[in-house]
mmCIF file of C-alpha atoms in Angstrom:
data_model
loop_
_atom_site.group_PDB
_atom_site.id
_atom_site.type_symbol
_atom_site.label_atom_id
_atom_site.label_comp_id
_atom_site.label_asym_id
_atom_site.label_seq_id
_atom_site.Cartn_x
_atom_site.Cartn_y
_atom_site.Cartn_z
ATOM 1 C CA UNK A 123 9.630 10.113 -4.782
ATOM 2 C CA UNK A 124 8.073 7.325 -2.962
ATOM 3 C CA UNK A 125 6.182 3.883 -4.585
ATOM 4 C CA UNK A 126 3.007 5.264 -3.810
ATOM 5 C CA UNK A 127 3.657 8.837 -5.847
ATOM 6 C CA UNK A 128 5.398 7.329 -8.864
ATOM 7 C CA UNK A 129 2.785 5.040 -9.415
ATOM 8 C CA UNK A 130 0.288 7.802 -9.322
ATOM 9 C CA UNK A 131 2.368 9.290 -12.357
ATOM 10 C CA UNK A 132 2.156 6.053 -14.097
ATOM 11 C CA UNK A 133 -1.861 5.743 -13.161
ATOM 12 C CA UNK A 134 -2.746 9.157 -14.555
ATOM 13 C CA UNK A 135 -2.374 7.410 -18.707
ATOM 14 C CA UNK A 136 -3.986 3.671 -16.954
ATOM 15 C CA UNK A 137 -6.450 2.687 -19.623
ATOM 16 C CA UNK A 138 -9.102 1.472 -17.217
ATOM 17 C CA UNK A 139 -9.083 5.035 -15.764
ATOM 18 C CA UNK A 140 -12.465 4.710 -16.319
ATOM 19 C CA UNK A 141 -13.301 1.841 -14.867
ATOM 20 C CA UNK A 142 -11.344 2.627 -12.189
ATOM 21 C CA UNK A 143 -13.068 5.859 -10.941
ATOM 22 C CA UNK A 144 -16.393 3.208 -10.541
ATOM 23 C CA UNK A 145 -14.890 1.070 -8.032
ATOM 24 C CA UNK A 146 -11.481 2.411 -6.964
ATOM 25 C CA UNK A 147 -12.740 3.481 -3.589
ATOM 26 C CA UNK A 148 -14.458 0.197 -3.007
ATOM 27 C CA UNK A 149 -11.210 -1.392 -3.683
ATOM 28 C CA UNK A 150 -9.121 0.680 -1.679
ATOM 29 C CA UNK A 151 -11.682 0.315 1.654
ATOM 30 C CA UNK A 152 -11.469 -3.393 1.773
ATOM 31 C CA UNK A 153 -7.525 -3.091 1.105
ATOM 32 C CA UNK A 154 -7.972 -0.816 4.138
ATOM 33 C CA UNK A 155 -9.926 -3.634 5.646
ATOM 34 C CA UNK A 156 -7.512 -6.156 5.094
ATOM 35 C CA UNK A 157 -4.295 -3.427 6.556
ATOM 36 C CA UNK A 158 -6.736 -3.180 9.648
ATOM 37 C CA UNK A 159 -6.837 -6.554 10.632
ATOM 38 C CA UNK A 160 -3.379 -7.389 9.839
ATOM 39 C CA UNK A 161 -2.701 -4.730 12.305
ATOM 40 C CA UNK A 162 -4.844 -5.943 15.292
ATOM 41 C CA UNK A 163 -3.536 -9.887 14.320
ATOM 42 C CA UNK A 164 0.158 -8.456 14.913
ATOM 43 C CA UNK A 165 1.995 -10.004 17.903
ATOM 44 C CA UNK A 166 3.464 -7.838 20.452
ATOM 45 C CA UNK A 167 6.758 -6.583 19.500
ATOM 46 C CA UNK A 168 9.585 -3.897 21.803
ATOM 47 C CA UNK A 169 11.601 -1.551 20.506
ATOM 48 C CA UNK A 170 14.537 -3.826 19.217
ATOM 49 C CA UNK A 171 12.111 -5.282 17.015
ATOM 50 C CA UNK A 172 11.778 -2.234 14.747
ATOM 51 C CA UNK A 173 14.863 -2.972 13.515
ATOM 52 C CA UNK A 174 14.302 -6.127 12.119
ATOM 53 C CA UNK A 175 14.918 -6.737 8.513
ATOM 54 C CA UNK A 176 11.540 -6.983 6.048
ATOM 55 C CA UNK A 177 10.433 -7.972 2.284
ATOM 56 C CA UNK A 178 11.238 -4.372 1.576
ATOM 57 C CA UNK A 179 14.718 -4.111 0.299
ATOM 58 C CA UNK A 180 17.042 -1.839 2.881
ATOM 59 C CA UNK A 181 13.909 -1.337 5.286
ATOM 60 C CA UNK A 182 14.161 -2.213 8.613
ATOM 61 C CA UNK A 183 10.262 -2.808 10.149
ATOM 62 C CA UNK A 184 10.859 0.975 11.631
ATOM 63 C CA UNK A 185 11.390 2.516 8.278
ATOM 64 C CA UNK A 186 8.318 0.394 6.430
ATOM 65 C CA UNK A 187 5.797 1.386 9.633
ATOM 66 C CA UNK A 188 6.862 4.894 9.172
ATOM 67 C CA UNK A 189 6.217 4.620 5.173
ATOM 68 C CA UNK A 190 3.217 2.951 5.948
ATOM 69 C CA UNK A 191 2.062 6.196 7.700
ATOM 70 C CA UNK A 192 3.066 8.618 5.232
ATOM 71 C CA UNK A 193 1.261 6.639 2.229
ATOM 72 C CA UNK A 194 -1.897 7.146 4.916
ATOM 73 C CA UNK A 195 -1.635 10.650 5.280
ATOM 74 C CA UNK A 196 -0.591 11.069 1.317
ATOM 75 C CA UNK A 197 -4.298 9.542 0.461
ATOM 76 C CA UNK A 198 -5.961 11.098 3.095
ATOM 77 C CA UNK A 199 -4.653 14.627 1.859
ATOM 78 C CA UNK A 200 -5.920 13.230 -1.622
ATOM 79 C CA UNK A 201 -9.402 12.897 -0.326
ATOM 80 C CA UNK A 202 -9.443 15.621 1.671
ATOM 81 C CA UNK A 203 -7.706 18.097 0.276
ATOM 82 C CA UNK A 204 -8.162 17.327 -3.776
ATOM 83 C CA UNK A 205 -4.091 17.383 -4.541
ATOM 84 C CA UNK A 206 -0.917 15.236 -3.850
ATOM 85 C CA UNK A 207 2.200 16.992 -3.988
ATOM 86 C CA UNK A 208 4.746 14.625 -5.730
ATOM 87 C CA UNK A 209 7.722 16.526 -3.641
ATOM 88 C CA UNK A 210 6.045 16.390 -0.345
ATOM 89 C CA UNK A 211 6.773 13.026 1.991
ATOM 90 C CA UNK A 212 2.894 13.906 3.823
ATOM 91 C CA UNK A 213 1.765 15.618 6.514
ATOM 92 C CA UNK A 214 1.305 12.290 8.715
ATOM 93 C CA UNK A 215 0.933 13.075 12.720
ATOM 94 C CA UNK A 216 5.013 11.939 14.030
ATOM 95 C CA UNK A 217 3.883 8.676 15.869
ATOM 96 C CA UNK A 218 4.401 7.540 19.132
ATOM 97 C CA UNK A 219 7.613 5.707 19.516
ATOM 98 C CA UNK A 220 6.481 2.919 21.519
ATOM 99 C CA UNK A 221 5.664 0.153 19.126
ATOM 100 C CA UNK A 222 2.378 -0.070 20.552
ATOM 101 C CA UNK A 223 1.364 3.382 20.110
ATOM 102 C CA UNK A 224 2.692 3.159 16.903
ATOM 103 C CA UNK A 225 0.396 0.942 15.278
ATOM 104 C CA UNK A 226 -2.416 2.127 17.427
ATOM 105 C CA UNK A 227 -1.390 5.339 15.116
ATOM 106 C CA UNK A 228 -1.648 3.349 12.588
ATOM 107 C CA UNK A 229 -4.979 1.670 12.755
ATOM 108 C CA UNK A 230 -7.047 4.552 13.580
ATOM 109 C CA UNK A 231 -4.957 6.697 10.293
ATOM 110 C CA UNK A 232 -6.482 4.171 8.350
ATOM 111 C CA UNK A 233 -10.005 3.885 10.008
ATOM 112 C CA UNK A 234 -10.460 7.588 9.053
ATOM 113 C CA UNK A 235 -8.587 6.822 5.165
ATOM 114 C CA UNK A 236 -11.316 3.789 4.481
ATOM 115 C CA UNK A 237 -14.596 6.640 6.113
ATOM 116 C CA UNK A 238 -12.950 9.420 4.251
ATOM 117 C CA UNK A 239 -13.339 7.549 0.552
ATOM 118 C CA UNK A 240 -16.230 6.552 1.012
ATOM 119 C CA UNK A 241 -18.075 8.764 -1.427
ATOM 120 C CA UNK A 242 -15.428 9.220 -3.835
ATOM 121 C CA UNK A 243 -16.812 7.117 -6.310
ATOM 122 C CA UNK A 244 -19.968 8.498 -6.978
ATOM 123 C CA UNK A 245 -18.731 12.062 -6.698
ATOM 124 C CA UNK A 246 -16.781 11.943 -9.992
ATOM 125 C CA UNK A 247 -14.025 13.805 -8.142
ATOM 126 C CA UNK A 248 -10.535 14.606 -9.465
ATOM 127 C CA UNK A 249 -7.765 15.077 -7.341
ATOM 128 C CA UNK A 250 -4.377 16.792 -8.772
ATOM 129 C CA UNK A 251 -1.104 14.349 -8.636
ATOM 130 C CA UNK A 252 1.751 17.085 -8.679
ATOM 131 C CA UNK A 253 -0.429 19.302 -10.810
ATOM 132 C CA UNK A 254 -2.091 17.219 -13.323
ATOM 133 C CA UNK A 255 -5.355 16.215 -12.579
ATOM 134 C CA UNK A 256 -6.527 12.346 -11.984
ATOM 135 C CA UNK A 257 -9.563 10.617 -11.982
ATOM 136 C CA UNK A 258 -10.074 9.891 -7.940
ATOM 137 C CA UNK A 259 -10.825 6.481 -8.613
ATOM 138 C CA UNK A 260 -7.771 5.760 -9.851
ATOM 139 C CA UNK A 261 -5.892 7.380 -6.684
ATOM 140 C CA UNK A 262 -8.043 4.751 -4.596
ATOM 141 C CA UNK A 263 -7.203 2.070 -6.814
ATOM 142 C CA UNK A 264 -3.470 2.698 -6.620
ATOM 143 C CA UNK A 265 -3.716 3.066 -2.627
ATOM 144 C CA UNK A 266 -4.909 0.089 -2.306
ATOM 145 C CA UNK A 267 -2.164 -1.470 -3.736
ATOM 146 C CA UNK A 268 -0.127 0.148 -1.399
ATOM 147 C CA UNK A 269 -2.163 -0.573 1.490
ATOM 148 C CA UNK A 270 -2.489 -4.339 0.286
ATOM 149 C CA UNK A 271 1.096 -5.383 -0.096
ATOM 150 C CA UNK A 272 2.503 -2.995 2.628
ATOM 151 C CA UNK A 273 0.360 -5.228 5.786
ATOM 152 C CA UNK A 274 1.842 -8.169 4.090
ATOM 153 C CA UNK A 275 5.152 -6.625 4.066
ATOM 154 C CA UNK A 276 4.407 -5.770 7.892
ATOM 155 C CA UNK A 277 2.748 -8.944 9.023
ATOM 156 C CA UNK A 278 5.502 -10.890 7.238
ATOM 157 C CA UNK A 279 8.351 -9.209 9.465
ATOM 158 C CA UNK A 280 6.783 -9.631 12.559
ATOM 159 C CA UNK A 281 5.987 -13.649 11.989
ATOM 160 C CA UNK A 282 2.406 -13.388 12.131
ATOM 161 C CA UNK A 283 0.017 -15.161 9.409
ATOM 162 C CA UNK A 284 -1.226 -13.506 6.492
ATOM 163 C CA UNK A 285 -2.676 -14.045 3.474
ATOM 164 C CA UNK A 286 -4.398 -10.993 1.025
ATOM 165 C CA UNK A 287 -7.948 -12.354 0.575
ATOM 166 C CA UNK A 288 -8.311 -13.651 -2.846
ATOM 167 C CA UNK A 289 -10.838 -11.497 -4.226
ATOM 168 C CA UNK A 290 -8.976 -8.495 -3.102
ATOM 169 C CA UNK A 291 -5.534 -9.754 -5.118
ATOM 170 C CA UNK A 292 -7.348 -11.163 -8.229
ATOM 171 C CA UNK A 293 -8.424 -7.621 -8.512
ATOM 172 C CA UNK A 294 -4.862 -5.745 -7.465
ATOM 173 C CA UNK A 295 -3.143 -7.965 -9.559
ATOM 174 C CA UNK A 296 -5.023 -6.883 -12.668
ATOM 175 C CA UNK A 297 -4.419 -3.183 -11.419
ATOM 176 C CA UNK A 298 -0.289 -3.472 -10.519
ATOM 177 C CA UNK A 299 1.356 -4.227 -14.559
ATOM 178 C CA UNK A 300 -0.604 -0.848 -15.440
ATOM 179 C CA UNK A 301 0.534 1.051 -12.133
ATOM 180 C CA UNK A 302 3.766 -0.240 -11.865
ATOM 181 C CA UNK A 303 5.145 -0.749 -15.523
ATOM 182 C CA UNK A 304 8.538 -2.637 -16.321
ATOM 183 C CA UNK A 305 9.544 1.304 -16.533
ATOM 184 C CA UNK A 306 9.015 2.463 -13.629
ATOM 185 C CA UNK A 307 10.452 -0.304 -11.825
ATOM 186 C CA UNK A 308 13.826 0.950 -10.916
ATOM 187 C CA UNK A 309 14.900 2.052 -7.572
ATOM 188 C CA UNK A 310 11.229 1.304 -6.210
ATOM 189 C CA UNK A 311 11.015 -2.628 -6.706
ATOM 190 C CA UNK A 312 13.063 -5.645 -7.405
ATOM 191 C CA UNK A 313 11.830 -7.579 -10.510
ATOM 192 C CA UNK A 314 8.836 -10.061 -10.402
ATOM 193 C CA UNK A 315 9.661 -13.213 -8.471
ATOM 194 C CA UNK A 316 8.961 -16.400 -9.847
ATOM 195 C CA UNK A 317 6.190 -18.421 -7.829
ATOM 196 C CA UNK A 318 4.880 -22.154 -8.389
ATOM 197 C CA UNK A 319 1.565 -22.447 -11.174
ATOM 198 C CA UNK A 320 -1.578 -22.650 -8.804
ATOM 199 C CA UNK A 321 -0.380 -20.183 -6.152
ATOM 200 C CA UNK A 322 -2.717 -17.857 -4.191
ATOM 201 C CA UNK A 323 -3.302 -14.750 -6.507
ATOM 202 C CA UNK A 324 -1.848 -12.752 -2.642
ATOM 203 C CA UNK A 325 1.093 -14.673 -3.285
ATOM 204 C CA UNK A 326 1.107 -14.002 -7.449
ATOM 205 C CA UNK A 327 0.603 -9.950 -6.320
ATOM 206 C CA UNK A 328 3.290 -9.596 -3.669
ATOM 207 C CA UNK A 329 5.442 -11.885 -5.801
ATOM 208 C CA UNK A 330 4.975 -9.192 -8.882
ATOM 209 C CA UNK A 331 6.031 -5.959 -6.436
ATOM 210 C CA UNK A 332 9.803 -8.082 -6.142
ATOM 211 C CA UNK A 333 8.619 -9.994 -2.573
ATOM 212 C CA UNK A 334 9.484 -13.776 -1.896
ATOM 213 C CA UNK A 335 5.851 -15.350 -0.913
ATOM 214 C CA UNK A 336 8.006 -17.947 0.210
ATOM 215 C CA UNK A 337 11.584 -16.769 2.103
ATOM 216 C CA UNK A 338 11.146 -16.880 5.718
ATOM 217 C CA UNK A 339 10.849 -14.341 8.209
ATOM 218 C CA UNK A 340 14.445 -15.414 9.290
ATOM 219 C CA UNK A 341 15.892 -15.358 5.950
ATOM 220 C CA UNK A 342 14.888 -11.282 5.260
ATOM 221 C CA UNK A 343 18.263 -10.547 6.351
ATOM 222 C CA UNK A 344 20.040 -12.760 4.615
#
């Protein structure tokens, strides 16, 4: 089960379900947003640079692109379709090898993700997580997070300079404790990492999910 599905599980009892299904879809287009121009800001990279170590623990920049993708076509299904299957990886189009054409893959999966939720919160729709049914809102809500912290994780490996806007955090980060409890943290993130008082709530939210705001690109493989 991947990040993205087990916090769905956790989302489905989130007490600002409510809430949620107001402006989940709001918050999950300008996560989109942000994962879009991370993507064009990203410097050219070749084949041998898929393989480079990134904030994700075990993932090479191959595996995290390719995770990226299937958390795209899990949300899109959840739009489009009304259901997530907890035992199903996605249905995401294989991309294109070439690094290029894979994040060209990339940018226009979530082009169609942000236009395809755009209505989602004023239709009151419910979409059904591995049979049980969730407020859409809250699906949107816990995509962005993924979204969010997944173009950091991306930018981060390939050097380039990123930041999550900091009304797009502040928000997240009241959204991640309920969606990612102490729980459910096993075998899908390291534990929070301590960062200095004052820092950027992008830094506070990646630092939450088990990422180093502050290790350097060279030092992921260490």
């Amino acid at each position: 089960m991947t990040a993205l599905e087990k916090a769905l599980e956790n989302a489905g009892n989130a007490e600002d379900a409510e809430a949620l299904q107001r402006y989940g879809s709001r918050l999950l287009r300008h996560a989109a947003g942000f994962a879009l121009e991370t993507l064009d800001a990203l410097p050219a990279f070749t084949g041998d640079d898929l393989r480079r170590p990134t904030p994700c623990a075990g993932w090479d920049l191959w595996m995290l692109l390719r995770h990226l993708d299937d958390s795209l076509a899990t949300l899109h299904e959840a739009v489009a379709l009304g259901t997530v299957r907890l035992d199903d990886p996605g249905t995401a189009t294989p991309a294109a090898g070439e690094p290029g054409g894979l994040v060209a893959g990339l940018r226009e999966r979530t082009r169609r993700l942000a236009a395809a939720w755009s209505d989602a919160d004023r239709d009151g729709r419910v979409v059904m997580v591995g049979g049980c049914p969730v407020m859409g809102g809250v699906v949107a809500g816990t995509g962005a997070v993924e979204l969010a912290v997944h173009a950091w994780d991306v930018a981060r490996t390939s050097g380039a300079a990123c930041e999550i806007p900091a009304p797009l955090a502040e928000r997240l980060l009241r959204l991640a404790p309920l969606l990612v409890p102490e729980h459910a943290r096993q075998g899908l993130f390291r534990p929070p990492v301590a960062v200095p008082d004052g820092a950027a709530p992008g830094d506070r939210l990646v630092a939450f999910l088990g990422r180093d705001p502050g290790r350097s690109v060279q030092a992921l493989g260490a």
